[in-house]
Amino acid sequence: MSSNNHQGILVTASKVHVPFKAELLQAINDPRFQKRAPHLVGILATKKEDARSYAERACEQIGINFELRLVGQAREGMDGAGVGIGVEEAILEANEDDDVDGIMVYYPIYGDRQDQYLQSVVSPVKDVEGLNHQFLFNLYHNIRFISPLTLRPVPGAIETGDQPPEGTVKSILPCTPLAIVKVLEHVGVYNSLIPYGDRARGKVITVINRSEVVGRPLAALLANDGARVFSVDITGIVEFSKRPSKQSKYNPHHVINPTDLSLEEVLGRSDVVISAVPSQSYKVPTAQLKDGCVCVNVAGEKNFEADVRERASIYVPSVGVMTIAMLQRNLLRLCKYQDMVKEATQAKSA
Amino acid sequence: MSSNNHQGILVTASKVHVPFKAELLQAINDPRFQKRAPHLVGILATKKEDARSYAERACEQIGINFELRLVGQAREGMDGAGVGIGVEEAILEANEDDDVDGIMVYYPIYGDRQDQYLQSVVSPVKDVEGLNHQFLFNLYHNIRFISPLTLRPVPGAIETGDQPPEGTVKSILPCTPLAIVKVLEHVGVYNSLIPYGDRARGKVITVINRSEVVGRPLAALLANDGARVFSVDITGIVEFSKRPSKQSKYNPHHVINPTDLSLEEVLGRSDVVISAVPSQSYKVPTAQLKDGCVCVNVAGEKNFEADVRERASIYVPSVGVMTIAMLQRNLLRLCKYQDMVKEATQAKSA
């Protein structure tokens, strides 16, 4: 049984979720939400039965009014319908409906750039997934605090920590990358002794996947927090690291540079390895991992070999529960931002 | 020589270009441009030598001040640099530079969704390519006239033809799809006897390619103008057609529906076939074309067989010249929109 002594520990997202669930339950106790429960609309355009019940159940537990709207292939008797038919109209309808507080769309629909077009069709004030262009732009440029009216930084607002300066609110971050950051905070990769904004400093992190939904925003978030990040995809490896950019007037944020290191070399020096490859066959070779590293599997499929804990000191097999929690947190925040927008509009017209 | 009698005619984009060039030369005679020539910045991040000189020469001929800015791999001694390094910073710099009137970016850079992210980083008021999300949204929803300040329709503005109602300007259309529409107008596919907005009515058009840069906006433009469009890509064929959409408060615009027709069947009933497949090996089979159809090749490669004019009554082998002309036209328009924004800002602060 000696090999078991070397086995890293297993950390589930449900464990990480506990304080976030408590925080959500407390937040929803606000009179604002007691009067009318937050209303989240999920738009399903494809035949993905499993996705339905999960988000619905998670929202019920918290007290969020979740409504699934079916379009295209997701509708009964519409098996033969084209992919994505009606989804843009459904988003626009929800955008314009004052009774809807948040919108999530089940991607992939087209699986390509048309999905990205749809992400920006969702009204930012209802964008619980944080995938609208403006929110991604803020993330890439390390713009953490924004005006709830313009979604852009407020000139002259002075940042002193993790709380928004006067007149600003937190920008909305995409759920999955944010969920991963929360998991890394929980397992101690983020060091809370270091000042806010640099808490991943000193850590080398490999992120396998560079999509605009998970991998690139995640690599940027981690590098903006001070980590040295190797971003891996089929086109190669690039390095994200935080350095003051001479060409930008924004906050210090990551720069991207090419690297000559191979995957084996980056894995060998990585304190953390995060994999989000949507493939049954892709596996990160355990033998190439640095001993004692932290491994996080983000894909629906298992991207790590069965013996990953022989090398990893901590292994997180899934982050799904935390992704939904971050989506719920985004929803409650956006409800408050919407109130601020309404107040500002009323004050203007008064 | 009898087979020659059946040969369709060859129409070059240079021929179509003649009146547009004259119009551009006249427009640039405006005192506004005589004081300071319009300044277009081209951002090149990859090693694509041929692209450089072409746009530069075309702008010189018209009197546009074209400046090429090299970043990443395009810079001397930067052969080993990662793809796309510095391109976002270059766009932001040009966005903020009052001396720059228009920005074009040489795509593909990443060839994926990251390119689409960059398209929306370009400030809409300088977006000569018309690829910003807001302009694409307007196109898809058949929103032709917008406020120069919000880029959205002006409530209550009444449309009476192809001229913008009071307080509005024309939305900016992406260059390549717009160039193709102009070619189709030239060759008589658009019928000017029919009221504006429906001039492609009655025509069946196949568009091979459904990218967010060429194929989908083109299919939408043609369907919004009344055509029945079959949009073909590797995932299948869908039909774009104009019908009042019950779910939209916007102008009547296209709806998309699945079709059971095969490529051979849609080609056989198409009055117009437009192909934009970036592949040497892809060929539209001449034998499947409807006799007397119009064929337009948009790709850099030849997507039609050498004998295409045995069936086609008109063949347009390339639209590149017209794409640049539309880009130049967009630039001159955006200069005027920028003036309107400045005037509105000054009036507000006065």
XYZ file of C-alpha atoms in Angstrom:
700
model
C 0.000 0.000 0.000
C 3.032 2.299 -0.041
C 2.065 3.824 -3.375
C -1.089 5.144 -1.730
C 1.024 7.295 0.550
C 2.221 9.181 -2.467
C -1.249 9.692 -3.849
C -2.273 13.297 -4.119
C -5.559 14.349 -2.614
C -8.771 14.622 -4.547
C -10.565 17.977 -4.256
C -14.058 18.167 -5.661
C -15.728 21.348 -6.876
C -18.584 20.572 -4.454
C -16.124 21.108 -1.599
C -15.004 24.447 -3.061
C -18.639 25.328 -3.592
C -19.697 25.288 0.103
C -18.850 28.914 1.060
C -20.051 30.214 -2.297
C -23.397 28.525 -1.868
C -23.723 30.064 1.609
C -22.818 33.473 0.202
C -25.380 33.102 -2.595
C -28.114 32.054 -0.164
C -27.319 35.084 1.947
C -27.251 37.462 -1.024
C -30.630 36.270 -2.236
C -32.077 37.121 1.182
C -31.816 40.772 0.150
C -35.305 42.404 0.134
C -34.714 43.239 -3.552
C -34.786 39.530 -4.369
C -37.417 38.599 -1.806
C -39.896 40.819 -3.612
C -39.191 39.120 -6.903
C -36.814 36.184 -7.355
C -34.070 36.723 -9.938
C -35.253 35.408 -13.280
C -32.711 33.543 -15.369
C -33.592 32.419 -18.889
C -31.660 29.514 -20.406
C -31.861 29.254 -24.182
C -31.413 25.759 -25.560
C -31.217 25.361 -29.334
C -29.722 21.888 -29.578
C -30.637 18.433 -28.308
C -28.591 18.348 -25.099
C -30.942 16.812 -22.561
C -28.413 16.556 -19.738
C -27.691 20.276 -19.692
C -31.307 21.137 -18.906
C -31.958 19.627 -15.523
C -28.569 20.486 -14.008
C -28.725 24.284 -14.155
C -32.436 24.159 -13.324
C -31.831 22.167 -10.138
C -28.890 24.313 -9.064
C -30.991 27.456 -9.464
C -33.960 25.985 -7.595
C -31.701 25.221 -4.621
C -30.671 28.866 -4.383
C -34.033 30.462 -5.060
C -33.410 31.615 -8.608
C -36.340 31.401 -11.013
C -34.876 29.436 -13.911
C -36.808 29.235 -17.144
C -35.709 27.088 -20.040
C -36.692 28.363 -23.477
C -36.433 25.872 -26.309
C -35.768 26.897 -29.875
C -34.803 25.091 -33.079
C -33.810 21.458 -32.646
C -34.554 21.571 -28.917
C -38.304 21.883 -29.544
C -40.484 18.835 -29.726
C -41.206 17.744 -33.249
C -38.401 19.969 -34.516
C -35.852 17.176 -34.909
C -35.375 18.027 -38.536
C -34.976 21.750 -37.898
C -31.731 23.431 -38.773
C -29.195 24.068 -36.064
C -29.652 27.412 -34.301
C -32.963 28.370 -35.927
C -34.647 31.032 -33.771
C -31.869 31.390 -31.210
C -30.979 34.996 -32.069
C -34.659 36.002 -31.927
C -34.970 34.289 -28.526
C -31.959 36.252 -27.224
C -33.375 39.550 -28.514
C -36.747 38.817 -26.951
C -35.123 38.113 -23.573
C -32.921 41.225 -23.924
C -35.999 43.392 -24.292
C -38.103 41.679 -21.626
C -37.981 43.660 -18.357
C -39.064 40.521 -16.547
C -35.828 38.718 -17.486
C -32.731 39.465 -15.362
C -30.181 37.133 -16.890
C -29.635 35.137 -20.072
C -27.538 32.034 -20.598
C -27.228 30.314 -23.949
C -26.253 26.660 -24.225
C -23.142 26.599 -26.408
C -21.894 25.152 -28.676
C -24.679 25.729 -31.165
C -22.790 26.272 -34.404
C -19.452 25.587 -32.750
C -17.760 28.382 -34.641
C -17.684 32.122 -35.035
C -21.444 32.327 -35.247
C -21.552 31.365 -31.557
C -19.226 34.271 -30.835
C -21.548 36.590 -32.751
C -24.425 35.392 -30.553
C -22.373 36.001 -27.382
C -22.277 39.683 -28.256
C -25.992 39.755 -29.107
C -26.776 39.054 -25.429
C -27.304 42.406 -23.704
C -24.293 43.037 -21.404
C -26.536 43.914 -18.449
C -28.037 40.403 -18.666
C -24.867 38.567 -19.671
C -24.445 36.122 -16.756
C -21.866 34.179 -18.765
C -19.594 37.218 -19.163
C -18.918 36.408 -22.810
C -19.939 39.730 -24.349
C -17.091 41.469 -26.180
C -16.935 44.345 -23.708
C -16.512 42.039 -20.716
C -13.833 39.994 -22.502
C -12.065 43.233 -23.475
C -12.105 44.341 -19.827
C -10.710 40.980 -18.749
C -7.889 40.982 -21.306
C -6.928 44.526 -20.293
C -7.171 43.806 -16.570
C -9.960 46.360 -16.194
C -11.585 45.116 -12.998
C -13.866 47.988 -12.041
C -16.273 49.661 -14.430
C -19.134 52.100 -14.570
C -22.413 50.121 -14.517
C -23.677 52.513 -17.190
C -20.866 52.403 -19.762
C -19.194 49.080 -18.784
C -15.934 50.974 -19.187
C -13.507 52.205 -16.541
C -14.417 55.420 -14.738
C -11.624 57.969 -15.366
C -9.870 58.892 -12.156
C -11.383 56.120 -10.020
C -8.595 55.030 -7.695
C -8.176 51.329 -7.022
C -7.075 50.361 -3.559
C -7.780 46.641 -3.420
C -10.432 44.177 -4.398
C -13.359 46.484 -3.638
C -14.748 48.700 -6.406
C -13.933 52.411 -6.042
C -16.813 54.898 -5.644
C -19.069 54.948 -8.698
C -17.796 51.661 -10.054
C -18.802 48.007 -9.946
C -16.886 44.833 -10.701
C -16.679 43.826 -14.343
C -18.339 40.500 -15.103
C -15.952 37.602 -15.679
C -16.734 34.524 -17.779
C -18.019 31.735 -15.512
C -15.664 28.874 -16.315
C -12.345 30.797 -16.104
C -13.609 32.486 -12.932
C -14.653 29.117 -11.446
C -11.119 27.823 -12.072
C -9.584 30.853 -10.344
C -11.828 30.197 -7.332
C -10.705 26.550 -7.292
C -7.062 27.692 -7.405
C -7.703 30.113 -4.533
C -9.222 27.268 -2.531
C -6.289 24.916 -3.066
C -3.748 27.614 -2.147
C -2.272 28.401 -5.566
C -3.329 31.999 -4.964
C -1.485 33.377 -1.944
C -3.620 35.789 0.067
C -0.543 37.234 1.833
C 0.445 38.853 -1.471
C -1.436 42.090 -2.305
C -4.636 41.713 -4.331
C -3.960 41.682 -8.053
C -0.682 39.751 -7.820
C -1.650 36.710 -5.797
C -0.617 34.136 -8.399
C 2.889 35.626 -8.619
C 5.669 33.091 -8.654
C 3.458 30.302 -9.984
C 4.029 28.598 -13.315
C 0.756 27.430 -14.830
C 0.033 25.481 -18.002
C -3.393 25.928 -19.590
C -4.211 23.433 -22.319
C -6.866 25.024 -24.609
C -6.839 28.579 -25.989
C -10.470 29.113 -26.952
C -12.102 32.520 -26.535
C -14.513 31.013 -23.988
C -12.178 29.181 -21.614
C -8.461 28.937 -22.376
C -7.492 32.429 -23.488
C -9.531 34.342 -20.873
C -8.209 31.954 -18.192
C -4.560 32.364 -19.235
C -5.072 36.142 -19.263
C -6.734 36.178 -15.812
C -3.921 34.117 -14.295
C -1.169 36.172 -15.937
C -2.921 39.410 -14.924
C -2.770 38.031 -11.371
C 0.986 37.578 -11.705
C 1.412 33.972 -12.838
C 3.683 32.854 -15.668
C 1.292 31.012 -17.947
C 1.997 28.660 -20.804
C -0.991 28.548 -23.120
C -1.119 25.400 -25.217
C -3.236 24.550 -28.222
C -2.833 22.653 -31.459
C -1.173 25.661 -33.115
C 1.583 25.754 -30.485
C 2.571 27.214 -27.148
C 2.732 30.883 -26.156
C 3.615 32.492 -22.861
C 1.376 34.969 -21.040
C 3.105 37.052 -18.411
C 2.405 40.305 -16.627
C 4.618 43.181 -17.545
C 3.871 46.869 -17.784
C 2.892 47.422 -21.400
C 4.378 50.577 -22.855
C 1.711 50.666 -25.532
C -1.311 50.564 -23.265
C -2.857 53.269 -21.164
C -4.721 50.644 -19.158
C -3.770 48.759 -16.010
C -0.655 46.621 -16.075
C -1.745 43.447 -17.800
C -0.358 40.405 -19.498
C 1.732 40.400 -22.616
C 1.963 37.379 -24.890
C 5.249 36.076 -26.209
C 6.311 33.056 -28.211
C 8.234 30.320 -26.436
C 10.674 27.706 -27.632
C 9.723 25.277 -24.881
C 7.985 22.016 -25.772
C 4.860 20.729 -24.026
C 7.007 18.254 -22.096
C 9.261 21.095 -20.952
C 6.410 23.356 -19.846
C 4.636 20.535 -18.015
C 7.903 19.694 -16.225
C 8.125 23.180 -14.752
C 4.454 23.835 -14.068
C 3.108 24.154 -10.536
C -0.397 23.917 -11.950
C -1.749 22.156 -15.046
C -5.261 22.962 -16.247
C -6.692 21.015 -19.163
C -9.867 21.765 -21.124
C -9.627 19.634 -24.257
C -13.014 18.398 -25.477
C -11.709 14.989 -26.521
C -11.941 11.456 -25.089
C -8.527 10.544 -26.412
C -6.471 13.507 -25.224
C -4.480 12.738 -22.063
C -1.841 14.781 -20.247
C 1.009 12.281 -19.656
C 1.407 11.805 -15.886
C 5.091 10.987 -16.402
C 5.712 14.548 -17.683
C 4.138 16.300 -14.682
C 6.260 18.011 -12.039
C 6.025 16.143 -8.760
C 3.588 17.776 -6.359
C 1.790 19.881 -8.954
C -1.903 20.770 -8.908
C -4.007 19.357 -11.769
C -7.426 20.652 -12.736
C -9.598 18.910 -15.306
C -12.070 21.305 -16.924
C -13.242 19.304 -19.935
C -16.319 17.073 -19.869
C -13.888 14.282 -20.734
C -11.066 13.092 -18.514
C -7.908 14.819 -19.800
C -5.672 13.313 -17.114
C -4.561 9.684 -16.876
C -5.946 7.459 -14.125
C -2.625 7.615 -12.257
C -2.433 11.452 -12.217
C -2.373 11.521 -8.412
C 0.911 9.594 -8.421
C 2.509 12.902 -9.391
C -0.092 15.542 -8.553
C -0.402 16.589 -4.911
C -3.916 17.846 -5.611
C -6.287 16.762 -8.357
C -9.584 18.485 -9.162
C -11.557 16.261 -11.546
C -14.265 18.766 -12.523
C -15.263 22.416 -12.005
C -18.878 22.270 -13.264
C -20.527 22.972 -9.905
C -18.393 26.081 -9.472
C -19.138 27.279 -13.003
C -22.859 27.334 -12.206
C -22.165 29.060 -8.874
C -20.224 31.809 -10.657
C -23.041 32.174 -13.170
C -25.475 32.601 -10.266
C -23.175 35.139 -8.619
C -22.932 37.065 -11.890
C -26.738 37.054 -12.102
C -27.199 38.572 -8.635
C -24.567 41.217 -9.418
C -26.144 42.105 -12.742
C -29.538 42.521 -11.033
C -27.956 45.211 -8.853
C -26.249 46.839 -11.853
C -29.622 46.929 -13.626
C -31.084 48.720 -10.602
C -28.269 51.289 -10.802
C -28.907 51.832 -14.519
C -32.630 52.308 -13.854
C -31.936 54.751 -11.023
C -29.574 56.763 -13.214
C -32.127 56.864 -16.035
C -34.900 57.964 -13.658
C -32.687 60.629 -12.058
C -31.880 61.973 -15.518
C -35.504 62.212 -16.621
C -36.682 63.644 -13.274
C -15.615 27.739 -83.413
C -19.286 27.066 -82.645
C -18.592 26.319 -79.006
C -17.348 29.884 -78.622
C -20.806 31.147 -79.451
C -22.059 29.496 -76.319
C -19.336 30.945 -74.159
C -20.568 33.274 -71.491
C -18.983 36.685 -71.206
C -16.194 37.526 -68.827
C -16.819 40.529 -66.579
C -13.887 41.808 -64.579
C -14.149 43.718 -61.323
C -12.054 46.466 -62.966
C -14.945 47.059 -65.351
C -17.422 47.292 -62.474
C -14.969 49.567 -60.681
C -15.007 52.408 -63.240
C -17.993 54.427 -61.941
C -17.018 53.776 -58.315
C -13.529 55.098 -58.919
C -14.992 58.221 -60.518
C -17.340 58.646 -57.568
C -14.486 58.224 -55.085
C -12.318 60.767 -56.942
C -15.188 63.216 -56.857
C -15.921 62.624 -53.174
C -12.329 63.226 -52.207
C -12.483 66.617 -53.915
C -14.585 67.775 -50.970
C -12.821 70.665 -49.138
C -12.887 68.510 -45.988
C -10.490 66.085 -47.634
C -8.493 68.692 -49.527
C -7.409 70.218 -46.217
C -6.210 66.870 -44.940
C -6.248 63.657 -46.952
C -8.089 60.754 -45.301
C -5.610 58.709 -43.322
C -6.009 54.936 -43.472
C -3.850 52.703 -41.302
C -3.291 49.105 -42.390
C -2.104 46.775 -39.627
C -0.075 43.809 -40.845
C 0.889 41.173 -38.281
C 1.814 38.302 -40.582
C 4.226 37.763 -43.449
C 1.934 38.508 -46.406
C 4.066 40.613 -48.741
C 1.591 40.721 -51.613
C -1.168 42.307 -49.558
C 0.955 45.352 -48.763
C 1.544 47.001 -52.081
C -1.937 46.394 -53.467
C -3.997 48.412 -51.000
C -1.242 51.017 -50.850
C -1.299 51.558 -54.621
C -5.091 51.637 -54.780
C -5.194 54.310 -52.070
C -2.472 56.400 -53.699
C -4.483 56.485 -56.937
C -7.469 57.983 -55.114
C -5.606 60.392 -52.853
C -5.936 58.453 -49.608
C -2.969 58.585 -47.245
C -2.279 54.910 -46.606
C 0.103 53.961 -43.831
C 1.184 50.399 -43.208
C 2.004 49.543 -39.607
C 3.933 46.342 -39.049
C 3.661 44.331 -35.871
C 4.719 40.842 -34.779
C 5.947 38.594 -37.552
C 5.601 41.346 -40.147
C 8.467 43.321 -38.592
C 11.996 42.853 -39.824
C 14.027 40.515 -37.683
C 10.846 39.289 -36.016
C 10.549 36.068 -38.023
C 10.503 34.007 -34.878
C 7.912 36.183 -33.155
C 4.602 34.661 -32.194
C 1.637 35.197 -34.434
C -0.354 38.314 -33.606
C 2.027 39.769 -31.020
C 1.283 43.485 -30.634
C -1.681 43.612 -33.006
C -4.278 44.496 -30.352
C -2.051 47.276 -28.988
C -1.609 48.615 -32.531
C -5.383 48.701 -33.024
C -5.917 50.502 -29.693
C -3.227 53.034 -30.542
C -4.876 53.766 -33.903
C -8.323 53.935 -32.249
C -7.110 56.671 -29.922
C -5.091 58.597 -32.500
C -7.111 61.596 -33.786
C -4.856 61.658 -36.823
C -6.114 58.229 -37.971
C -9.438 58.115 -39.838
C -9.718 54.444 -40.701
C -8.230 51.117 -39.653
C -7.923 47.930 -41.650
C -6.373 44.778 -40.244
C -4.926 42.104 -42.498
C -6.796 38.905 -41.608
C -6.391 36.012 -41.059
C -3.971 36.427 -38.169
C -5.010 33.646 -35.820
C -7.579 32.331 -38.274
C -10.083 31.683 -35.529
C -12.238 33.374 -32.968
C -9.385 35.552 -31.804
C -9.606 37.360 -35.158
C -13.274 38.003 -34.473
C -12.386 39.410 -31.052
C -9.960 41.808 -32.789
C -12.646 42.862 -35.284
C -14.677 44.230 -32.395
C -11.638 45.928 -30.848
C -11.476 48.259 -33.862
C -13.429 51.412 -32.994
C -16.664 51.382 -35.032
C -16.125 54.972 -36.205
C -12.867 53.853 -37.862
C -14.019 50.405 -38.969
C -13.613 50.634 -42.760
C -14.006 46.864 -43.035
C -17.452 46.915 -41.401
C -16.661 43.855 -39.301
C -17.431 45.274 -35.871
C -20.226 43.411 -34.080
C -22.599 46.370 -34.204
C -22.298 46.729 -37.985
C -22.762 42.986 -38.510
C -25.793 43.076 -36.199
C -27.265 45.920 -38.258
C -26.660 43.975 -41.461
C -28.247 40.766 -40.184
C -31.294 42.703 -38.993
C -31.571 44.744 -42.180
C -30.974 47.969 -40.251
C -29.748 50.221 -43.051
C -29.871 53.659 -41.485
C -28.410 54.490 -38.084
C -27.573 57.360 -35.811
C -23.888 58.274 -36.323
C -23.655 58.639 -32.536
C -25.166 55.364 -31.318
C -24.768 53.229 -34.493
C -28.311 52.077 -33.785
C -31.543 52.943 -35.577
C -33.147 56.279 -34.746
C -36.644 55.608 -33.343
C -39.305 57.053 -35.599
C -37.035 57.768 -38.566
C -39.113 56.953 -41.625
C -37.449 55.182 -44.518
C -38.560 56.125 -47.990
C -35.858 54.664 -50.216
C -32.128 54.303 -50.365
C -31.382 57.696 -48.843
C -30.931 58.017 -45.064
C -33.824 59.722 -43.266
C -33.122 62.973 -41.360
C -30.684 62.448 -38.500
C -29.420 59.124 -39.789
C -26.546 57.841 -41.903
C -26.011 54.561 -43.724
C -24.712 51.675 -41.652
C -21.301 50.407 -42.740
C -21.338 47.119 -44.633
C -18.445 44.648 -44.761
C -16.348 45.304 -47.898
C -16.340 41.916 -49.588
C -20.078 41.128 -49.336
C -20.835 44.712 -50.393
C -18.418 44.432 -53.341
C -20.263 41.309 -54.491
C -23.630 43.078 -54.280
C -22.212 45.880 -56.446
C -20.982 43.313 -58.983
C -24.450 41.721 -59.031
C -26.036 45.138 -59.555
C -23.663 45.746 -62.473
C -24.463 42.461 -64.195
C -28.222 42.967 -63.804
C -29.024 40.439 -61.092
C -30.439 43.331 -59.080
C -33.382 44.830 -60.933
C -33.614 48.598 -60.486
C -37.260 48.654 -61.624
C -38.191 46.909 -58.370
C -38.397 49.222 -55.322
C -35.212 49.647 -53.285
C -34.827 46.967 -50.646
C -36.316 44.161 -52.769
C -34.281 44.332 -55.950
C -32.976 40.771 -55.799
C -36.519 39.400 -55.525
C -37.202 36.396 -57.689
C -33.549 35.388 -57.896
C -32.212 32.091 -56.579
C -28.626 32.463 -55.395
C -26.188 29.895 -54.041
C -23.406 31.175 -51.784
C -20.671 28.634 -51.064
C -19.002 29.634 -47.752
C -20.755 30.672 -44.531
C -17.998 32.490 -42.631
C -18.805 35.508 -40.463
C -16.653 37.676 -42.759
C -17.972 36.798 -46.225
C -20.539 34.035 -46.650
C -23.069 34.637 -43.893
C -23.215 38.448 -44.221
C -23.485 38.048 -48.013
C -26.311 35.494 -47.811
C -28.100 37.794 -45.354
C -27.645 40.898 -47.547
C -28.995 39.085 -50.611
C -31.943 37.569 -48.733
C -32.705 40.939 -47.107
C -32.855 42.290 -50.679
C -35.439 39.645 -51.551
C -33.410 36.789 -53.033
C -33.858 33.138 -52.106
C -30.381 32.158 -50.976
C -28.900 28.726 -50.441
C -25.962 28.996 -48.080
C -23.548 26.105 -48.391
C -20.686 25.056 -46.171
C -19.124 21.820 -44.975
C -21.776 21.444 -42.266
C -24.611 21.489 -44.812
C -27.010 23.736 -46.676
C -29.501 26.198 -45.197
C -31.909 28.571 -46.903
C -32.026 32.311 -46.223
C -35.211 34.017 -47.324
C -36.975 37.255 -46.510
C -40.141 36.932 -44.538
C -41.650 39.162 -41.895
C -40.361 37.797 -38.621
C -43.015 37.728 -35.938
C -40.357 37.712 -33.236
C -38.475 40.817 -34.314
C -39.346 44.453 -33.919
C -36.807 45.372 -36.601
C -37.195 45.739 -40.348
C -38.382 42.738 -42.313
C -35.274 40.645 -42.717
C -34.197 37.166 -43.646
C -35.081 34.029 -41.771
C -32.972 30.889 -41.986
C -34.464 27.482 -42.554
C -33.074 24.020 -43.148
C -33.399 22.529 -46.613
C -33.484 18.967 -47.884
C -31.983 19.921 -51.227
C -28.522 18.650 -52.157
C -25.753 20.870 -53.540
C -26.443 19.487 -57.022
C -30.118 20.372 -56.653
C -29.486 23.914 -55.433
C -26.898 24.570 -58.155
C -29.363 23.310 -60.763
C -31.924 25.935 -59.775
C -29.593 28.858 -59.041
C -29.559 31.972 -61.194
C -26.370 33.032 -59.468
C -23.557 30.973 -57.914
C -21.015 32.728 -55.698
C -18.075 30.750 -54.362
C -15.577 31.800 -51.701
C -13.790 28.609 -50.704
C -10.138 29.186 -49.762
C -8.918 25.966 -51.379
C -7.029 25.107 -54.571
C -8.839 21.814 -54.939
C -12.441 22.919 -54.476
C -14.306 23.276 -57.792
C -17.969 23.930 -58.512
C -18.875 21.297 -61.153
C -19.793 23.108 -64.379
C -22.073 20.211 -65.335
C -24.319 20.950 -62.342
C -24.829 24.654 -63.154
C -28.090 25.943 -64.575
C -27.587 27.089 -68.151
C -27.209 30.861 -68.394
C -26.433 31.430 -64.728
C -24.083 34.099 -63.360
C -20.954 32.812 -61.595
C -18.809 34.920 -59.276
C -15.501 33.684 -57.889
C -14.588 35.417 -54.631
C -11.801 33.178 -53.317
C -8.136 33.846 -54.032
C -8.179 30.408 -55.668
C -10.229 29.472 -58.722
C -13.374 27.760 -57.412
C -14.868 27.309 -60.880
C -13.685 24.886 -63.567
C -11.964 26.180 -66.678
C -15.087 25.471 -68.758
C -17.470 27.418 -66.474
C -18.451 29.758 -69.329
C -19.876 26.807 -71.259
C -22.819 27.037 -68.867
C -22.532 30.478 -67.261
C -23.760 33.440 -69.275
C -21.597 35.743 -67.183
C -18.472 34.875 -65.231
C -16.723 37.215 -62.787
C -13.328 35.720 -61.896
C -12.452 38.035 -58.987
C -13.911 40.869 -56.916
C -10.726 42.132 -55.206
C -10.639 45.534 -56.920
C -14.211 46.221 -55.825
C -13.497 45.123 -52.255
C -10.813 47.809 -51.956
C -13.145 50.363 -53.580
C -15.835 49.595 -50.987
C -13.255 49.906 -48.223
C -12.307 53.333 -49.577
C -15.946 54.344 -49.794
C -16.499 53.231 -46.202
C -13.472 55.322 -45.173
C -14.812 58.518 -46.745
C -18.214 57.912 -45.145
C -16.722 57.261 -41.715
C -14.734 60.522 -41.970
C -18.041 62.358 -42.317
C -19.617 60.389 -39.455
C -16.616 61.319 -37.279
C -17.242 64.992 -38.120
C -20.866 64.576 -37.042
C -19.814 62.964 -33.746
C -17.350 65.813 -33.104
C -19.986 68.439 -33.890
C -22.478 66.780 -31.554
C -19.878 66.621 -28.773
C -18.929 70.258 -29.254
C -22.566 71.382 -29.326
C -23.145 69.515 -26.063
C -20.190 71.095 -24.267
C -20.884 74.588 -25.647
